[in-house]
């Protein structure tokens, strides 16, 4: 009985070998977790402070518009930078700049009458800095852990997003209610400084190529590489199918009103994170899957099905269960997409590929909220949820038929994986 229990535990629990075996991955993971947790405090505080200063929902919603363009532009350039410069150095410098922004926000919040414009300026600058940073941090990972541990490393990286997404908003809300908005910025500043100290201890990760081509040509080179690989292109489109059609967080306040459960709004926001955390905590099985394209497509279909279920549910707890399922399925899709990216993309293109990933990851939720909001205004909340779920299912079926290379993708037989493995050796 004990041996059977141990085998079951080993199959379900995440593999921590990358965390235990690589000092640099451990430092990067811990630094990112601390930084992400602190950033959630600022992400919570800025909209609240704008609401207090203006009393306008439109002014609060404008924060997303201010953030989107810098994320896209600087994310793409950050991908190019990750292929040209020392990735650790880019991460350290941008982390230091983000800490300085937190200090400015804290100073503004401590004024007798805080100014409004620094909040928008800080939101836009933070989005630009994160766009520069994230491709370098993601492109570092294949250089910090052995090639055969990249699936486990991706699962552990997804785990930190789940942990922060579940605990961060609740902790930020409690702190702001108890000590005010300046306390949130102070926590964020402290976490950035601690994260920076850890990140500075990671060994340098310099570029392994000489970059002399014009910037535009290198952008085109990265885009052409993705376009030549239908399996890779399919991972981006599957992510868009889920986020554009089936993860409409903008509808949650209205859904809570319709369910006569405004008290449960926080539960609606955290349900997907809870599903992600549950999937991550039992995700040891992901390492034994070698046909990575299939779970990418199946998980996107599950997200769509869960949204259809949520649109039909009349009970709050049934809606929450559907959102938990959607969050867990999305975690599975993210894990296998990350595995395909990390295991099969050449190191000299990894930064630009990460820039494309950031573009998809940023544009998808923003377009999804816009789609859901406009459709809900015309047809109602339930129709927007149901239509989005059905479109996600239809989009996933179309991708499966149109891009069979993604469904057939097998890490054991993919020539791209073999080439990346040989280069890593």
CSV table of C-alpha atoms in Angstrom, one decimal:
chain,number,residue,atom,x,y,z
A,1,UNK,CA,0.0,0.0,0.0
A,2,UNK,CA,2.8,2.4,0.9
A,3,UNK,CA,4.7,1.7,-2.3
A,4,UNK,CA,1.5,2.2,-4.4
A,5,UNK,CA,0.9,5.5,-2.6
A,6,UNK,CA,4.5,6.6,-3.2
A,7,UNK,CA,4.2,5.8,-6.9
A,8,UNK,CA,0.9,7.7,-7.1
A,9,UNK,CA,2.5,10.7,-5.3
A,10,UNK,CA,5.5,10.6,-7.7
A,11,UNK,CA,3.2,10.6,-10.7
A,12,UNK,CA,1.1,13.5,-9.5
A,13,UNK,CA,3.5,15.9,-7.6
A,14,UNK,CA,5.5,18.3,-9.7
A,15,UNK,CA,9.1,17.3,-10.4
A,16,UNK,CA,11.3,19.7,-8.5
A,17,UNK,CA,14.6,18.5,-10.1
A,18,UNK,CA,15.3,21.8,-11.9
A,19,UNK,CA,14.8,23.7,-8.7
A,20,UNK,CA,17.0,21.3,-6.7
A,21,UNK,CA,19.6,20.8,-9.3
A,22,UNK,CA,20.2,24.2,-10.8
A,23,UNK,CA,21.3,27.1,-8.4
A,24,UNK,CA,20.6,29.6,-11.2
A,25,UNK,CA,17.1,28.3,-11.9
A,26,UNK,CA,16.4,28.3,-8.2
A,27,UNK,CA,17.5,31.9,-7.9
A,28,UNK,CA,15.5,32.9,-11.0
A,29,UNK,CA,12.4,31.1,-9.9
A,30,UNK,CA,12.5,32.6,-6.4
A,31,UNK,CA,13.3,36.1,-7.7
A,32,UNK,CA,10.4,36.0,-10.2
A,33,UNK,CA,8.0,34.7,-7.6
A,34,UNK,CA,8.8,37.4,-5.1
A,35,UNK,CA,8.7,40.1,-7.8
A,36,UNK,CA,5.4,38.9,-9.2
A,37,UNK,CA,3.8,38.8,-5.8
A,38,UNK,CA,4.8,42.4,-5.1
A,39,UNK,CA,3.7,43.6,-8.5
A,40,UNK,CA,0.2,42.3,-7.8
A,41,UNK,CA,0.0,44.8,-4.9
A,42,UNK,CA,0.7,47.7,-7.3
A,43,UNK,CA,-1.6,46.3,-9.9
A,44,UNK,CA,-4.3,46.3,-7.2
A,45,UNK,CA,-3.4,49.7,-5.9
A,46,UNK,CA,-3.2,51.8,-9.1
A,47,UNK,CA,-6.8,51.2,-10.2
A,48,UNK,CA,-8.1,51.7,-6.7
A,49,UNK,CA,-6.2,55.0,-6.4
A,50,UNK,CA,-7.4,56.2,-9.8
A,51,UNK,CA,-11.0,55.4,-8.8
A,52,UNK,CA,-10.6,57.4,-5.5
A,53,UNK,CA,-9.1,60.3,-7.4
A,54,UNK,CA,-11.6,60.4,-10.3
A,55,UNK,CA,-14.7,58.3,-9.4
A,56,UNK,CA,-14.8,57.3,-13.1
A,57,UNK,CA,-14.9,53.7,-14.3
A,58,UNK,CA,-13.7,54.9,-17.7
A,59,UNK,CA,-10.6,56.4,-16.1
A,60,UNK,CA,-9.9,53.1,-14.4
A,61,UNK,CA,-10.4,51.1,-17.6
A,62,UNK,CA,-8.0,53.4,-19.4
A,63,UNK,CA,-5.1,51.8,-17.5
A,64,UNK,CA,-5.4,48.7,-19.7
A,65,UNK,CA,-5.2,50.8,-22.9
A,66,UNK,CA,-2.1,52.6,-21.5
A,67,UNK,CA,-0.4,49.3,-20.9
A,68,UNK,CA,-1.2,47.4,-24.0
A,69,UNK,CA,0.8,49.3,-26.7
A,70,UNK,CA,4.0,49.5,-24.6
A,71,UNK,CA,3.8,45.8,-23.8
A,72,UNK,CA,3.5,44.9,-27.5
A,73,UNK,CA,6.1,47.3,-28.9
A,74,UNK,CA,8.7,46.8,-26.1
A,75,UNK,CA,7.9,43.0,-25.9
A,76,UNK,CA,8.9,42.6,-29.5
A,77,UNK,CA,12.0,44.7,-29.1
A,78,UNK,CA,12.8,42.9,-25.8
A,79,UNK,CA,12.7,39.6,-27.8
A,80,UNK,CA,15.3,41.0,-30.2
A,81,UNK,CA,17.4,42.3,-27.2
A,82,UNK,CA,17.3,38.9,-25.6
A,83,UNK,CA,19.0,37.4,-28.7
A,84,UNK,CA,21.6,40.1,-28.8
A,85,UNK,CA,22.6,40.9,-25.2
A,86,UNK,CA,23.3,39.2,-21.9
A,87,UNK,CA,19.9,38.0,-20.8
A,88,UNK,CA,20.7,38.2,-17.1
A,89,UNK,CA,22.0,41.8,-17.5
A,90,UNK,CA,18.7,42.8,-19.3
A,91,UNK,CA,16.7,41.2,-16.5
A,92,UNK,CA,18.7,42.9,-13.7
A,93,UNK,CA,18.6,46.4,-15.3
A,94,UNK,CA,14.9,46.3,-16.0
A,95,UNK,CA,14.2,45.0,-12.4
A,96,UNK,CA,16.1,47.9,-11.0
A,97,UNK,CA,14.1,50.3,-13.2
A,98,UNK,CA,10.9,48.7,-12.0
A,99,UNK,CA,12.0,49.2,-8.4
A,100,UNK,CA,12.6,52.9,-9.1
A,101,UNK,CA,9.0,53.2,-10.5
A,102,UNK,CA,7.6,51.7,-7.3
A,103,UNK,CA,9.6,54.3,-5.3
A,104,UNK,CA,8.1,57.1,-7.4
A,105,UNK,CA,4.6,55.7,-6.9
A,106,UNK,CA,5.2,55.5,-3.2
A,107,UNK,CA,6.4,59.1,-3.2
A,108,UNK,CA,3.3,60.3,-5.1
A,109,UNK,CA,0.9,58.4,-2.8
A,110,UNK,CA,2.5,60.0,0.2
A,111,UNK,CA,1.7,63.5,-1.1
A,112,UNK,CA,-1.1,65.4,0.5
A,113,UNK,CA,-3.0,65.3,-2.8
A,114,UNK,CA,-1.5,62.6,-5.1
A,115,UNK,CA,-1.3,63.5,-8.8
A,116,UNK,CA,-3.2,61.4,-11.3
A,117,UNK,CA,-0.8,61.5,-14.3
A,118,UNK,CA,2.1,59.6,-12.5
A,119,UNK,CA,-0.3,56.6,-12.1
A,120,UNK,CA,-0.8,56.4,-15.9
A,121,UNK,CA,2.8,57.2,-16.6
A,122,UNK,CA,4.0,54.5,-14.2
A,123,UNK,CA,1.6,51.9,-15.7
A,124,UNK,CA,2.8,52.6,-19.2
A,125,UNK,CA,6.5,52.6,-18.2
A,126,UNK,CA,6.1,49.4,-16.1
A,127,UNK,CA,4.4,47.7,-19.1
A,128,UNK,CA,7.3,48.8,-21.3
A,129,UNK,CA,10.0,47.5,-18.8
A,130,UNK,CA,8.2,44.2,-18.4
A,131,UNK,CA,8.0,43.9,-22.1
A,132,UNK,CA,11.7,44.3,-22.3
A,133,UNK,CA,12.4,42.0,-19.4
A,134,UNK,CA,10.1,39.0,-19.9
A,135,UNK,CA,11.6,37.6,-23.2
A,136,UNK,CA,15.1,37.6,-21.6
A,137,UNK,CA,13.9,35.9,-18.5
A,138,UNK,CA,12.1,33.2,-20.5
A,139,UNK,CA,15.0,32.8,-22.9
A,140,UNK,CA,17.3,32.2,-20.0
A,141,UNK,CA,15.6,29.0,-18.8
A,142,UNK,CA,16.9,26.7,-21.5
A,143,UNK,CA,20.4,27.8,-20.6
A,144,UNK,CA,19.9,27.2,-16.9
A,145,UNK,CA,18.5,23.7,-16.8
A,146,UNK,CA,19.3,20.4,-18.7
A,147,UNK,CA,17.2,19.9,-21.9
A,148,UNK,CA,15.5,16.9,-20.5
A,149,UNK,CA,14.2,18.9,-17.5
A,150,UNK,CA,12.6,21.7,-19.5
A,151,UNK,CA,9.0,20.3,-19.1
A,152,UNK,CA,9.5,20.2,-15.3
A,153,UNK,CA,11.0,23.7,-15.3
A,154,UNK,CA,8.0,25.1,-17.3
A,155,UNK,CA,5.6,23.5,-14.9
A,156,UNK,CA,7.4,25.1,-11.9
A,157,UNK,CA,7.3,28.5,-13.6
A,158,UNK,CA,3.6,28.1,-14.2
A,159,UNK,CA,3.2,27.1,-10.5
A,160,UNK,CA,4.5,30.5,-9.4
A,161,UNK,CA,2.0,32.4,-11.5
A,162,UNK,CA,-0.8,30.2,-9.9
A,163,UNK,CA,0.5,30.9,-6.4
A,164,UNK,CA,0.8,34.6,-6.9
A,165,UNK,CA,-2.5,34.9,-8.7
A,166,UNK,CA,-4.4,33.1,-5.9
A,167,UNK,CA,-2.8,34.7,-2.9
A,168,UNK,CA,-1.6,38.1,-4.2
A,169,UNK,CA,-4.9,39.9,-4.8
A,170,UNK,CA,-6.4,38.8,-1.4
A,171,UNK,CA,-3.2,39.9,0.5
A,172,UNK,CA,-3.1,43.2,-1.4
A,173,UNK,CA,-6.8,44.0,-0.7
A,174,UNK,CA,-6.4,43.3,3.0
A,175,UNK,CA,-3.2,45.4,3.3
A,176,UNK,CA,-4.7,48.4,1.4
A,177,UNK,CA,-7.9,48.2,3.6
A,178,UNK,CA,-5.8,48.1,6.8
A,179,UNK,CA,-2.8,50.4,6.0
A,180,UNK,CA,-3.8,52.3,2.8
A,181,UNK,CA,-2.4,52.5,-0.8
A,182,UNK,CA,1.1,53.7,0.2
A,183,UNK,CA,1.7,50.4,2.0
A,184,UNK,CA,1.0,48.5,-1.2
A,185,UNK,CA,3.7,50.5,-3.1
A,186,UNK,CA,6.1,50.0,-0.2
A,187,UNK,CA,5.6,46.2,-0.3
A,188,UNK,CA,6.2,46.2,-4.0
A,189,UNK,CA,9.4,48.3,-3.6
A,190,UNK,CA,10.6,45.9,-1.0
A,191,UNK,CA,9.9,42.8,-3.1
A,192,UNK,CA,11.7,44.4,-6.1
A,193,UNK,CA,14.8,45.0,-4.0
A,194,UNK,CA,14.8,41.5,-2.7
A,195,UNK,CA,14.2,40.1,-6.2
A,196,UNK,CA,17.0,42.2,-7.6
A,197,UNK,CA,19.4,40.9,-5.0
A,198,UNK,CA,18.6,37.3,-6.0
A,199,UNK,CA,18.7,37.9,-9.7
A,200,UNK,CA,22.1,39.6,-9.5
A,201,UNK,CA,23.5,36.3,-8.2
A,202,UNK,CA,22.5,34.4,-11.4
A,203,UNK,CA,25.5,33.8,-13.7
A,204,UNK,CA,25.7,35.8,-16.9
A,205,UNK,CA,23.8,34.4,-19.9
A,206,UNK,CA,25.4,36.2,-22.8
A,207,UNK,CA,24.3,35.8,-26.4
A,208,UNK,CA,26.1,33.1,-28.3
A,209,UNK,CA,26.0,34.8,-31.6
A,210,UNK,CA,27.3,37.9,-33.3
A,211,UNK,CA,24.3,40.2,-34.1
A,212,UNK,CA,25.2,42.5,-37.0
A,213,UNK,CA,22.0,42.4,-39.1
A,214,UNK,CA,19.7,45.4,-39.1
A,215,UNK,CA,16.9,45.3,-36.4
A,216,UNK,CA,14.1,45.0,-38.9
A,217,UNK,CA,15.7,42.0,-40.7
A,218,UNK,CA,16.1,40.2,-37.4
A,219,UNK,CA,12.5,40.8,-36.6
A,220,UNK,CA,11.5,39.4,-39.9
A,221,UNK,CA,13.8,36.4,-39.4
A,222,UNK,CA,12.1,35.5,-36.2
A,223,UNK,CA,8.6,35.9,-37.7
A,224,UNK,CA,9.6,33.8,-40.7
A,225,UNK,CA,10.9,31.0,-38.5
A,226,UNK,CA,7.5,30.8,-36.6
A,227,UNK,CA,5.6,30.9,-39.9
A,228,UNK,CA,7.7,28.0,-41.4
A,229,UNK,CA,6.7,25.8,-38.4
A,230,UNK,CA,3.0,25.1,-38.4
A,231,UNK,CA,3.3,23.2,-35.1
A,232,UNK,CA,4.8,26.4,-33.5
A,233,UNK,CA,2.3,28.7,-35.1
A,234,UNK,CA,-0.5,26.4,-33.8
A,235,UNK,CA,0.6,26.9,-30.2
A,236,UNK,CA,0.2,30.7,-30.6
A,237,UNK,CA,-3.2,30.3,-32.2
A,238,UNK,CA,-4.5,27.8,-29.6
A,239,UNK,CA,-3.5,30.3,-26.9
A,240,UNK,CA,-5.4,33.1,-28.7
A,241,UNK,CA,-8.5,30.8,-29.1
A,242,UNK,CA,-8.7,30.3,-25.4
A,243,UNK,CA,-7.9,33.9,-24.3
A,244,UNK,CA,-9.8,35.8,-26.9
A,245,UNK,CA,-13.0,33.7,-26.8
A,246,UNK,CA,-13.2,31.9,-23.4
A,247,UNK,CA,-11.5,33.8,-20.5
A,248,UNK,CA,-13.6,37.0,-20.2
A,249,UNK,CA,-12.6,38.4,-16.8
A,250,UNK,CA,-14.2,41.7,-17.7
A,251,UNK,CA,-17.6,40.1,-17.3
A,252,UNK,CA,-17.1,38.9,-13.7
A,253,UNK,CA,-18.6,41.9,-11.9
A,254,UNK,CA,-21.7,41.7,-14.1
A,255,UNK,CA,-21.9,37.9,-13.6
A,256,UNK,CA,-21.7,38.4,-9.9
A,257,UNK,CA,-24.6,40.9,-10.1
A,258,UNK,CA,-26.7,38.5,-12.2
A,259,UNK,CA,-26.1,35.7,-9.7
A,260,UNK,CA,-27.0,38.1,-6.8
A,261,UNK,CA,-23.7,37.3,-5.3
A,262,UNK,CA,-21.6,40.5,-5.3
A,263,UNK,CA,-19.9,39.2,-2.2
A,264,UNK,CA,-18.4,36.4,-4.4
A,265,UNK,CA,-16.7,38.7,-6.9
A,266,UNK,CA,-13.3,37.9,-5.4
A,267,UNK,CA,-14.1,34.1,-5.7
A,268,UNK,CA,-14.9,34.6,-9.4
A,269,UNK,CA,-11.5,36.3,-10.0
A,270,UNK,CA,-9.6,33.7,-8.0
A,271,UNK,CA,-11.3,30.6,-9.3
A,272,UNK,CA,-9.2,30.2,-12.4
A,273,UNK,CA,-6.0,30.7,-10.3
A,274,UNK,CA,-7.3,28.0,-7.9
A,275,UNK,CA,-7.7,25.7,-10.9
A,276,UNK,CA,-4.3,26.5,-12.1
A,277,UNK,CA,-2.8,25.8,-8.7
A,278,UNK,CA,-4.6,22.5,-8.4
A,279,UNK,CA,-3.4,21.4,-11.8
A,280,UNK,CA,0.2,22.5,-11.0
A,281,UNK,CA,0.2,20.7,-7.7
A,282,UNK,CA,-0.8,17.5,-9.4
A,283,UNK,CA,1.1,18.0,-12.7
A,284,UNK,CA,3.8,15.5,-12.3
A,285,UNK,CA,2.2,13.4,-15.1
A,286,UNK,CA,3.1,16.1,-17.7
A,287,UNK,CA,6.7,14.8,-17.9
A,288,UNK,CA,5.5,11.4,-19.1
A,289,UNK,CA,3.6,12.9,-22.1
A,290,UNK,CA,5.7,13.2,-25.2
A,291,UNK,CA,3.0,14.2,-27.8
A,292,UNK,CA,2.8,17.8,-26.6
A,293,UNK,CA,0.6,19.2,-29.3
A,294,UNK,CA,-2.4,17.1,-28.3
A,295,UNK,CA,-2.8,18.5,-24.8
A,296,UNK,CA,-2.3,22.0,-26.2
A,297,UNK,CA,-5.4,21.6,-28.4
A,298,UNK,CA,-7.4,19.5,-25.9
A,299,UNK,CA,-6.8,22.0,-23.1
A,300,UNK,CA,-8.0,24.9,-25.3
A,301,UNK,CA,-11.2,22.9,-26.1
A,302,UNK,CA,-11.7,22.2,-22.3
A,303,UNK,CA,-11.5,26.0,-21.6
A,304,UNK,CA,-14.2,26.6,-24.2
A,305,UNK,CA,-16.4,23.8,-22.9
A,306,UNK,CA,-16.0,25.1,-19.3
A,307,UNK,CA,-17.2,28.6,-20.5
A,308,UNK,CA,-20.2,27.0,-22.1
A,309,UNK,CA,-20.9,25.2,-18.8
A,310,UNK,CA,-20.6,28.5,-16.9
A,311,UNK,CA,-23.0,30.2,-19.3
A,312,UNK,CA,-25.6,27.5,-18.6
A,313,UNK,CA,-25.1,27.2,-14.8
A,314,UNK,CA,-27.6,29.1,-12.6
A,315,UNK,CA,-25.9,28.2,-9.3
A,316,UNK,CA,-22.8,30.2,-8.1
A,317,UNK,CA,-20.9,27.2,-7.1
A,318,UNK,CA,-21.5,25.5,-10.4
A,319,UNK,CA,-20.1,28.6,-12.1
A,320,UNK,CA,-17.1,28.6,-9.9
A,321,UNK,CA,-16.5,24.9,-10.6
A,322,UNK,CA,-16.5,25.7,-14.4
A,323,UNK,CA,-14.0,28.5,-13.8
A,324,UNK,CA,-11.8,26.2,-11.8
A,325,UNK,CA,-11.8,23.7,-14.7
A,326,UNK,CA,-11.0,26.5,-17.2
A,327,UNK,CA,-8.1,27.6,-15.0
A,328,UNK,CA,-6.7,24.1,-14.7
A,329,UNK,CA,-7.1,23.4,-18.4
A,330,UNK,CA,-5.3,26.7,-19.2
A,331,UNK,CA,-2.4,25.7,-17.0
A,332,UNK,CA,-2.1,22.4,-18.9
A,333,UNK,CA,-2.1,24.3,-22.2
A,334,UNK,CA,0.5,26.8,-20.9
A,335,UNK,CA,2.8,24.0,-19.7
A,336,UNK,CA,2.9,22.1,-22.9
A,337,UNK,CA,3.1,25.2,-25.0
A,338,UNK,CA,6.1,26.2,-22.9
A,339,UNK,CA,7.6,22.8,-23.4
A,340,UNK,CA,7.3,23.0,-27.2
A,341,UNK,CA,8.9,26.5,-27.2
A,342,UNK,CA,11.7,25.7,-24.8
A,343,UNK,CA,12.6,22.3,-26.2
A,344,UNK,CA,12.4,23.0,-30.0
A,345,UNK,CA,13.3,26.6,-30.7
A,346,UNK,CA,17.1,27.3,-31.3
A,347,UNK,CA,18.7,29.4,-28.7
A,348,UNK,CA,19.7,32.2,-31.2
A,349,UNK,CA,16.0,32.7,-31.9
A,350,UNK,CA,14.6,32.0,-28.4
A,351,UNK,CA,14.4,35.7,-27.4
A,352,UNK,CA,12.4,36.7,-30.5
A,353,UNK,CA,10.1,33.8,-30.0
A,354,UNK,CA,9.5,34.8,-26.4
A,355,UNK,CA,8.7,38.3,-27.7
A,356,UNK,CA,6.0,36.8,-30.0
A,357,UNK,CA,4.7,34.8,-27.0
A,358,UNK,CA,4.4,38.0,-24.9
A,359,UNK,CA,2.6,39.6,-27.8
A,360,UNK,CA,0.1,36.8,-27.9
A,361,UNK,CA,-0.2,36.6,-24.1
A,362,UNK,CA,-0.9,40.3,-23.8
A,363,UNK,CA,-3.1,40.9,-26.8
A,364,UNK,CA,-5.3,37.8,-26.2
A,365,UNK,CA,-6.8,38.8,-22.8
A,366,UNK,CA,-7.2,42.4,-23.9
A,367,UNK,CA,-9.1,41.4,-27.1
A,368,UNK,CA,-11.0,38.9,-25.1
A,369,UNK,CA,-12.3,41.4,-22.7
A,370,UNK,CA,-13.2,43.8,-25.6
A,371,UNK,CA,-15.1,41.0,-27.4
A,372,UNK,CA,-16.9,39.8,-24.3
A,373,UNK,CA,-17.9,43.4,-23.2
A,374,UNK,CA,-19.2,44.4,-26.6
A,375,UNK,CA,-21.1,41.2,-27.1
A,376,UNK,CA,-22.6,41.3,-23.6
A,377,UNK,CA,-23.7,44.9,-24.2
A,378,UNK,CA,-25.8,43.7,-27.1
A,379,UNK,CA,-26.9,40.2,-26.1
A,380,UNK,CA,-26.3,39.8,-22.4
A,381,UNK,CA,-23.8,38.2,-20.1
A,382,UNK,CA,-24.9,34.6,-20.6
A,383,UNK,CA,-24.9,34.9,-24.4
A,384,UNK,CA,-21.4,36.4,-24.3
A,385,UNK,CA,-20.1,33.5,-22.2
A,386,UNK,CA,-21.8,30.9,-24.3
A,387,UNK,CA,-20.8,32.4,-27.6
A,388,UNK,CA,-17.2,32.7,-26.5
A,389,UNK,CA,-17.0,29.1,-25.4
A,390,UNK,CA,-18.6,27.8,-28.6
A,391,UNK,CA,-16.2,29.9,-30.7
A,392,UNK,CA,-13.3,28.5,-28.7
A,393,UNK,CA,-14.4,25.0,-29.4
A,394,UNK,CA,-14.9,25.8,-33.1
A,395,UNK,CA,-11.5,27.5,-33.3
A,396,UNK,CA,-9.8,24.6,-31.7
A,397,UNK,CA,-11.4,22.1,-34.0
A,398,UNK,CA,-10.4,24.3,-37.0
A,399,UNK,CA,-6.8,24.4,-35.8
A,400,UNK,CA,-6.7,20.6,-35.3
A,401,UNK,CA,-7.9,20.1,-38.9
A,402,UNK,CA,-5.8,23.0,-40.5
A,403,UNK,CA,-2.6,22.4,-38.6
A,404,UNK,CA,-2.2,18.6,-38.2
A,405,UNK,CA,1.5,19.1,-37.5
A,406,UNK,CA,0.6,20.4,-34.0
A,407,UNK,CA,-1.6,17.4,-33.3
A,408,UNK,CA,1.2,15.1,-34.5
A,409,UNK,CA,4.0,16.9,-32.6
A,410,UNK,CA,6.1,14.5,-30.7
A,411,UNK,CA,9.1,15.5,-28.7
A,412,UNK,CA,10.7,12.1,-29.3
A,413,UNK,CA,10.6,12.4,-33.1
A,414,UNK,CA,10.6,16.1,-33.7
A,415,UNK,CA,13.8,17.1,-35.7
A,416,UNK,CA,13.5,20.6,-34.1
A,417,UNK,CA,13.8,19.1,-30.6
A,418,UNK,CA,16.8,17.0,-31.7
A,419,UNK,CA,18.6,20.0,-33.2
A,420,UNK,CA,18.0,22.0,-30.0
A,421,UNK,CA,19.1,19.1,-27.8
A,422,UNK,CA,22.3,18.7,-29.9
A,423,UNK,CA,23.0,22.4,-29.6
A,424,UNK,CA,22.5,22.3,-25.8
A,425,UNK,CA,25.0,19.5,-25.5
